[in-house]
């Protein structure tokens, strides 16, 4: 319901398509598919303790350990807003109305900027992480806030 009093206007929802994508994304919170068929979260969202130490880290998303070369998939209808290289990692960013999902640490990318995607569209392949196994960093955000991706994804 776009007339809900607690719903703030966002310029990314100024078109019917943008608003529809936002509402679909919101309405599927807790039910979005995982961005890979296999994998376990090895770094959670937020503050965490670095394994084997007393050191704390802060993560803006989740890090999923999975096989190197695993297909990384879109979690919702959207459009590719960026395909970039950050520190030698391929990164794909999708826009879903006022929301963004970011898929980092890809070895190859199968999509291009401006391309429309559906849930399950293969975006690329998982690259090796620092520990030698495959890793994907997955983020959910809007222009101001990072969200805990695990609250948006369906329970495994």
JSON list of C-alpha atoms in Angstrom, two decimals:
[
{"chain": "A", "resi": 1, "resn": "UNK", "atom": "CA", "xyz": [0.00, 0.00, 0.00]},
{"chain": "A", "resi": 2, "resn": "UNK", "atom": "CA", "xyz": [1.74, 3.15, -1.22]},
{"chain": "A", "resi": 3, "resn": "UNK", "atom": "CA", "xyz": [-0.47, 5.37, 0.93]},
{"chain": "A", "resi": 4, "resn": "UNK", "atom": "CA", "xyz": [0.77, 3.84, 4.18]},
{"chain": "A", "resi": 5, "resn": "UNK", "atom": "CA", "xyz": [1.57, 6.74, 6.52]},
{"chain": "A", "resi": 6, "resn": "UNK", "atom": "CA", "xyz": [4.90, 5.18, 7.60]},
{"chain": "A", "resi": 7, "resn": "UNK", "atom": "CA", "xyz": [6.13, 4.83, 4.03]},
{"chain": "A", "resi": 8, "resn": "UNK", "atom": "CA", "xyz": [8.49, 7.67, 3.10]},
{"chain": "A", "resi": 9, "resn": "UNK", "atom": "CA", "xyz": [8.73, 8.85, -0.48]},
{"chain": "A", "resi": 10, "resn": "UNK", "atom": "CA", "xyz": [11.89, 7.81, -2.28]},
{"chain": "A", "resi": 11, "resn": "UNK", "atom": "CA", "xyz": [12.89, 9.31, -5.67]},
{"chain": "A", "resi": 12, "resn": "UNK", "atom": "CA", "xyz": [13.82, 5.79, -6.87]},
{"chain": "A", "resi": 13, "resn": "UNK", "atom": "CA", "xyz": [10.09, 5.03, -6.63]},
{"chain": "A", "resi": 14, "resn": "UNK", "atom": "CA", "xyz": [8.97, 7.93, -8.83]},
{"chain": "A", "resi": 15, "resn": "UNK", "atom": "CA", "xyz": [8.02, 5.51, -11.62]},
{"chain": "A", "resi": 16, "resn": "UNK", "atom": "CA", "xyz": [5.39, 2.77, -11.43]},
{"chain": "A", "resi": 17, "resn": "UNK", "atom": "CA", "xyz": [8.09, 0.21, -12.21]},
{"chain": "A", "resi": 18, "resn": "UNK", "atom": "CA", "xyz": [10.36, 1.51, -9.43]},
{"chain": "A", "resi": 19, "resn": "UNK", "atom": "CA", "xyz": [7.55, 1.47, -6.89]},
{"chain": "A", "resi": 20, "resn": "UNK", "atom": "CA", "xyz": [6.43, -2.02, -7.97]},
{"chain": "A", "resi": 21, "resn": "UNK", "atom": "CA", "xyz": [10.01, -3.36, -7.66]},
{"chain": "A", "resi": 22, "resn": "UNK", "atom": "CA", "xyz": [10.36, -1.82, -4.16]},
{"chain": "A", "resi": 23, "resn": "UNK", "atom": "CA", "xyz": [7.04, -3.21, -2.96]},
{"chain": "A", "resi": 24, "resn": "UNK", "atom": "CA", "xyz": [7.77, -6.67, -4.41]},
{"chain": "A", "resi": 25, "resn": "UNK", "atom": "CA", "xyz": [11.17, -6.65, -2.68]},
{"chain": "A", "resi": 26, "resn": "UNK", "atom": "CA", "xyz": [9.61, -5.53, 0.65]},
{"chain": "A", "resi": 27, "resn": "UNK", "atom": "CA", "xyz": [6.71, -7.97, 0.40]},
{"chain": "A", "resi": 28, "resn": "UNK", "atom": "CA", "xyz": [9.16, -10.86, -0.07]},
{"chain": "A", "resi": 29, "resn": "UNK", "atom": "CA", "xyz": [11.27, -9.98, 2.99]},
{"chain": "A", "resi": 30, "resn": "UNK", "atom": "CA", "xyz": [12.21, -13.28, 4.64]},
{"chain": "A", "resi": 31, "resn": "UNK", "atom": "CA", "xyz": [11.31, -15.20, 1.47]},
{"chain": "A", "resi": 32, "resn": "UNK", "atom": "CA", "xyz": [13.96, -14.14, -1.06]},
{"chain": "A", "resi": 33, "resn": "UNK", "atom": "CA", "xyz": [15.97, -17.04, -2.50]},
{"chain": "A", "resi": 34, "resn": "UNK", "atom": "CA", "xyz": [19.63, -17.42, -1.51]},
{"chain": "A", "resi": 35, "resn": "UNK", "atom": "CA", "xyz": [22.14, -16.05, -4.04]},
{"chain": "A", "resi": 36, "resn": "UNK", "atom": "CA", "xyz": [23.74, -19.52, -4.38]},
{"chain": "A", "resi": 37, "resn": "UNK", "atom": "CA", "xyz": [22.45, -23.10, -4.22]},
{"chain": "A", "resi": 38, "resn": "UNK", "atom": "CA", "xyz": [24.98, -24.16, -1.58]},
{"chain": "A", "resi": 39, "resn": "UNK", "atom": "CA", "xyz": [26.97, -22.37, 1.06]},
{"chain": "A", "resi": 40, "resn": "UNK", "atom": "CA", "xyz": [27.13, -21.32, 4.68]},
{"chain": "A", "resi": 41, "resn": "UNK", "atom": "CA", "xyz": [27.42, -17.89, 6.25]},
{"chain": "A", "resi": 42, "resn": "UNK", "atom": "CA", "xyz": [30.96, -17.59, 7.66]},
{"chain": "A", "resi": 43, "resn": "UNK", "atom": "CA", "xyz": [30.82, -13.87, 8.50]},
{"chain": "A", "resi": 44, "resn": "UNK", "atom": "CA", "xyz": [27.48, -12.52, 9.73]},
{"chain": "A", "resi": 45, "resn": "UNK", "atom": "CA", "xyz": [26.09, -9.03, 9.27]},
{"chain": "A", "resi": 46, "resn": "UNK", "atom": "CA", "xyz": [27.10, -6.47, 11.89]},
{"chain": "A", "resi": 47, "resn": "UNK", "atom": "CA", "xyz": [29.69, -6.87, 14.62]},
{"chain": "A", "resi": 48, "resn": "UNK", "atom": "CA", "xyz": [31.32, -10.29, 14.87]},
{"chain": "A", "resi": 49, "resn": "UNK", "atom": "CA", "xyz": [34.34, -11.87, 16.56]},
{"chain": "A", "resi": 50, "resn": "UNK", "atom": "CA", "xyz": [37.13, -12.91, 14.18]},
{"chain": "A", "resi": 51, "resn": "UNK", "atom": "CA", "xyz": [37.52, -16.70, 14.66]},
{"chain": "A", "resi": 52, "resn": "UNK", "atom": "CA", "xyz": [40.50, -17.71, 16.78]},
{"chain": "A", "resi": 53, "resn": "UNK", "atom": "CA", "xyz": [40.95, -14.17, 18.15]},
{"chain": "A", "resi": 54, "resn": "UNK", "atom": "CA", "xyz": [39.33, -11.71, 20.51]},
{"chain": "A", "resi": 55, "resn": "UNK", "atom": "CA", "xyz": [39.26, -9.16, 17.69]},
{"chain": "A", "resi": 56, "resn": "UNK", "atom": "CA", "xyz": [35.97, -7.72, 16.48]},
{"chain": "A", "resi": 57, "resn": "UNK", "atom": "CA", "xyz": [35.03, -6.98, 12.90]},
{"chain": "A", "resi": 58, "resn": "UNK", "atom": "CA", "xyz": [32.06, -5.20, 11.36]},
{"chain": "A", "resi": 59, "resn": "UNK", "atom": "CA", "xyz": [30.42, -6.47, 8.20]},
{"chain": "A", "resi": 60, "resn": "UNK", "atom": "CA", "xyz": [28.00, -4.46, 6.00]},
{"chain": "A", "resi": 61, "resn": "UNK", "atom": "CA", "xyz": [26.71, -7.72, 4.53]},
{"chain": "A", "resi": 62, "resn": "UNK", "atom": "CA", "xyz": [27.24, -11.46, 4.92]},
{"chain": "A", "resi": 63, "resn": "UNK", "atom": "CA", "xyz": [30.08, -13.60, 3.62]},
{"chain": "A", "resi": 64, "resn": "UNK", "atom": "CA", "xyz": [29.00, -16.99, 2.31]},
{"chain": "A", "resi": 65, "resn": "UNK", "atom": "CA", "xyz": [31.52, -19.84, 1.87]},
{"chain": "A", "resi": 66, "resn": "UNK", "atom": "CA", "xyz": [30.65, -21.93, -1.18]},
{"chain": "A", "resi": 67, "resn": "UNK", "atom": "CA", "xyz": [32.40, -23.90, -3.92]},
{"chain": "A", "resi": 68, "resn": "UNK", "atom": "CA", "xyz": [34.72, -21.90, -6.20]},
{"chain": "A", "resi": 69, "resn": "UNK", "atom": "CA", "xyz": [32.87, -21.42, -9.50]},
{"chain": "A", "resi": 70, "resn": "UNK", "atom": "CA", "xyz": [29.39, -21.78, -7.97]},
{"chain": "A", "resi": 71, "resn": "UNK", "atom": "CA", "xyz": [26.66, -19.89, -9.84]},
{"chain": "A", "resi": 72, "resn": "UNK", "atom": "CA", "xyz": [25.73, -16.64, -8.12]},
{"chain": "A", "resi": 73, "resn": "UNK", "atom": "CA", "xyz": [22.11, -15.68, -8.76]},
{"chain": "A", "resi": 74, "resn": "UNK", "atom": "CA", "xyz": [19.87, -12.63, -8.48]},
{"chain": "A", "resi": 75, "resn": "UNK", "atom": "CA", "xyz": [17.53, -12.84, -5.48]},
{"chain": "A", "resi": 76, "resn": "UNK", "atom": "CA", "xyz": [14.75, -10.62, -6.89]},
{"chain": "A", "resi": 77, "resn": "UNK", "atom": "CA", "xyz": [13.44, -8.85, -9.99]},
{"chain": "A", "resi": 78, "resn": "UNK", "atom": "CA", "xyz": [15.63, -5.89, -10.79]},
{"chain": "A", "resi": 79, "resn": "UNK", "atom": "CA", "xyz": [18.09, -4.25, -13.11]},
{"chain": "A", "resi": 80, "resn": "UNK", "atom": "CA", "xyz": [21.89, -4.37, -13.22]},
{"chain": "A", "resi": 81, "resn": "UNK", "atom": "CA", "xyz": [22.96, -0.88, -12.13]},
{"chain": "A", "resi": 82, "resn": "UNK", "atom": "CA", "xyz": [26.71, -1.57, -12.01]},
{"chain": "A", "resi": 83, "resn": "UNK", "atom": "CA", "xyz": [29.31, -4.14, -12.99]},
{"chain": "A", "resi": 84, "resn": "UNK", "atom": "CA", "xyz": [32.65, -3.10, -11.59]},
{"chain": "A", "resi": 85, "resn": "UNK", "atom": "CA", "xyz": [36.00, -4.27, -10.35]},
{"chain": "A", "resi": 86, "resn": "UNK", "atom": "CA", "xyz": [36.91, -3.46, -6.75]},
{"chain": "A", "resi": 87, "resn": "UNK", "atom": "CA", "xyz": [40.40, -4.56, -5.78]},
{"chain": "A", "resi": 88, "resn": "UNK", "atom": "CA", "xyz": [40.49, -7.31, -8.39]},
{"chain": "A", "resi": 89, "resn": "UNK", "atom": "CA", "xyz": [37.04, -8.63, -7.42]},
{"chain": "A", "resi": 90, "resn": "UNK", "atom": "CA", "xyz": [34.19, -8.47, -9.88]},
{"chain": "A", "resi": 91, "resn": "UNK", "atom": "CA", "xyz": [31.11, -6.88, -8.29]},
{"chain": "A", "resi": 92, "resn": "UNK", "atom": "CA", "xyz": [27.51, -6.77, -9.56]},
{"chain": "A", "resi": 93, "resn": "UNK", "atom": "CA", "xyz": [24.99, -4.33, -8.08]},
{"chain": "A", "resi": 94, "resn": "UNK", "atom": "CA", "xyz": [21.28, -4.74, -8.78]},
{"chain": "A", "resi": 95, "resn": "UNK", "atom": "CA", "xyz": [18.59, -2.15, -8.16]},
{"chain": "A", "resi": 96, "resn": "UNK", "atom": "CA", "xyz": [15.12, -3.24, -6.99]},
{"chain": "A", "resi": 97, "resn": "UNK", "atom": "CA", "xyz": [13.16, 0.03, -6.80]},
{"chain": "A", "resi": 98, "resn": "UNK", "atom": "CA", "xyz": [14.73, 1.79, -3.81]},
{"chain": "A", "resi": 99, "resn": "UNK", "atom": "CA", "xyz": [16.71, -1.29, -2.72]},
{"chain": "A", "resi": 100, "resn": "UNK", "atom": "CA", "xyz": [20.07, -2.58, -3.89]},
{"chain": "A", "resi": 101, "resn": "UNK", "atom": "CA", "xyz": [21.66, -6.01, -3.67]},
{"chain": "A", "resi": 102, "resn": "UNK", "atom": "CA", "xyz": [25.43, -6.29, -4.07]},
{"chain": "A", "resi": 103, "resn": "UNK", "atom": "CA", "xyz": [27.24, -9.47, -5.04]},
{"chain": "A", "resi": 104, "resn": "UNK", "atom": "CA", "xyz": [31.03, -9.23, -4.50]},
{"chain": "A", "resi": 105, "resn": "UNK", "atom": "CA", "xyz": [33.97, -11.56, -5.18]},
{"chain": "A", "resi": 106, "resn": "UNK", "atom": "CA", "xyz": [32.91, -12.93, -8.56]},
{"chain": "A", "resi": 107, "resn": "UNK", "atom": "CA", "xyz": [35.46, -14.51, -10.90]},
{"chain": "A", "resi": 108, "resn": "UNK", "atom": "CA", "xyz": [33.29, -13.96, -13.98]},
{"chain": "A", "resi": 109, "resn": "UNK", "atom": "CA", "xyz": [30.20, -11.86, -14.70]},
{"chain": "A", "resi": 110, "resn": "UNK", "atom": "CA", "xyz": [27.37, -12.96, -17.04]},
{"chain": "A", "resi": 111, "resn": "UNK", "atom": "CA", "xyz": [25.32, -9.73, -17.02]},
{"chain": "A", "resi": 112, "resn": "UNK", "atom": "CA", "xyz": [25.78, -6.15, -18.17]},
{"chain": "A", "resi": 113, "resn": "UNK", "atom": "CA", "xyz": [24.69, -2.74, -16.92]},
{"chain": "A", "resi": 114, "resn": "UNK", "atom": "CA", "xyz": [21.05, -2.00, -17.78]},
{"chain": "A", "resi": 115, "resn": "UNK", "atom": "CA", "xyz": [20.07, -5.67, -18.09]},
{"chain": "A", "resi": 116, "resn": "UNK", "atom": "CA", "xyz": [16.80, -6.68, -16.42]},
{"chain": "A", "resi": 117, "resn": "UNK", "atom": "CA", "xyz": [17.03, -9.77, -14.22]},
{"chain": "A", "resi": 118, "resn": "UNK", "atom": "CA", "xyz": [14.64, -12.16, -12.51]},
{"chain": "A", "resi": 119, "resn": "UNK", "atom": "CA", "xyz": [15.19, -14.23, -9.36]},
{"chain": "A", "resi": 120, "resn": "UNK", "atom": "CA", "xyz": [17.59, -17.04, -10.31]},
{"chain": "A", "resi": 121, "resn": "UNK", "atom": "CA", "xyz": [19.27, -15.16, -13.18]},
{"chain": "A", "resi": 122, "resn": "UNK", "atom": "CA", "xyz": [22.94, -16.22, -13.05]},
{"chain": "A", "resi": 123, "resn": "UNK", "atom": "CA", "xyz": [25.02, -13.08, -12.45]},
{"chain": "A", "resi": 124, "resn": "UNK", "atom": "CA", "xyz": [28.41, -14.79, -12.46]},
{"chain": "A", "resi": 125, "resn": "UNK", "atom": "CA", "xyz": [30.62, -17.33, -10.70]},
{"chain": "A", "resi": 126, "resn": "UNK", "atom": "CA", "xyz": [32.05, -17.30, -7.17]},
{"chain": "A", "resi": 127, "resn": "UNK", "atom": "CA", "xyz": [35.77, -16.54, -6.92]},
{"chain": "A", "resi": 128, "resn": "UNK", "atom": "CA", "xyz": [38.23, -17.91, -4.41]},
{"chain": "A", "resi": 129, "resn": "UNK", "atom": "CA", "xyz": [38.37, -16.09, -1.10]},
{"chain": "A", "resi": 130, "resn": "UNK", "atom": "CA", "xyz": [41.37, -15.34, 1.08]},
{"chain": "A", "resi": 131, "resn": "UNK", "atom": "CA", "xyz": [41.16, -18.80, 2.69]},
{"chain": "A", "resi": 132, "resn": "UNK", "atom": "CA", "xyz": [41.26, -20.69, -0.63]},
{"chain": "A", "resi": 133, "resn": "UNK", "atom": "CA", "xyz": [37.58, -21.66, -0.72]},
{"chain": "A", "resi": 134, "resn": "UNK", "atom": "CA", "xyz": [34.89, -19.89, -2.68]},
{"chain": "A", "resi": 135, "resn": "UNK", "atom": "CA", "xyz": [33.36, -16.81, -1.10]},
{"chain": "A", "resi": 136, "resn": "UNK", "atom": "CA", "xyz": [30.55, -14.41, -1.88]},
{"chain": "A", "resi": 137, "resn": "UNK", "atom": "CA", "xyz": [29.91, -11.15, -0.05]},
{"chain": "A", "resi": 138, "resn": "UNK", "atom": "CA", "xyz": [26.19, -10.33, -0.29]},
{"chain": "A", "resi": 139, "resn": "UNK", "atom": "CA", "xyz": [24.65, -7.03, 0.79]},
{"chain": "A", "resi": 140, "resn": "UNK", "atom": "CA", "xyz": [21.13, -5.55, 0.91]},
{"chain": "A", "resi": 141, "resn": "UNK", "atom": "CA", "xyz": [20.85, -1.76, 1.17]},
{"chain": "A", "resi": 142, "resn": "UNK", "atom": "CA", "xyz": [19.05, 1.39, 0.17]},
{"chain": "A", "resi": 143, "resn": "UNK", "atom": "CA", "xyz": [20.73, 4.74, -0.39]},
{"chain": "A", "resi": 144, "resn": "UNK", "atom": "CA", "xyz": [21.16, 5.32, 3.37]},
{"chain": "A", "resi": 145, "resn": "UNK", "atom": "CA", "xyz": [21.15, 1.98, 5.19]},
{"chain": "A", "resi": 146, "resn": "UNK", "atom": "CA", "xyz": [22.69, -1.48, 5.03]},
{"chain": "A", "resi": 147, "resn": "UNK", "atom": "CA", "xyz": [20.33, -4.25, 6.16]},
{"chain": "A", "resi": 148, "resn": "UNK", "atom": "CA", "xyz": [21.02, -7.70, 7.55]},
{"chain": "A", "resi": 149, "resn": "UNK", "atom": "CA", "xyz": [20.67, -9.84, 4.40]},
{"chain": "A", "resi": 150, "resn": "UNK", "atom": "CA", "xyz": [19.73, -12.92, 6.43]},
{"chain": "A", "resi": 151, "resn": "UNK", "atom": "CA", "xyz": [16.44, -11.24, 7.48]},
{"chain": "A", "resi": 152, "resn": "UNK", "atom": "CA", "xyz": [15.54, -10.86, 3.77]},
{"chain": "A", "resi": 153, "resn": "UNK", "atom": "CA", "xyz": [16.51, -14.38, 2.66]},
{"chain": "A", "resi": 154, "resn": "UNK", "atom": "CA", "xyz": [14.35, -17.45, 3.26]},
{"chain": "A", "resi": 155, "resn": "UNK", "atom": "CA", "xyz": [15.46, -19.77, 6.05]},
{"chain": "A", "resi": 156, "resn": "UNK", "atom": "CA", "xyz": [17.62, -22.64, 4.82]}
]
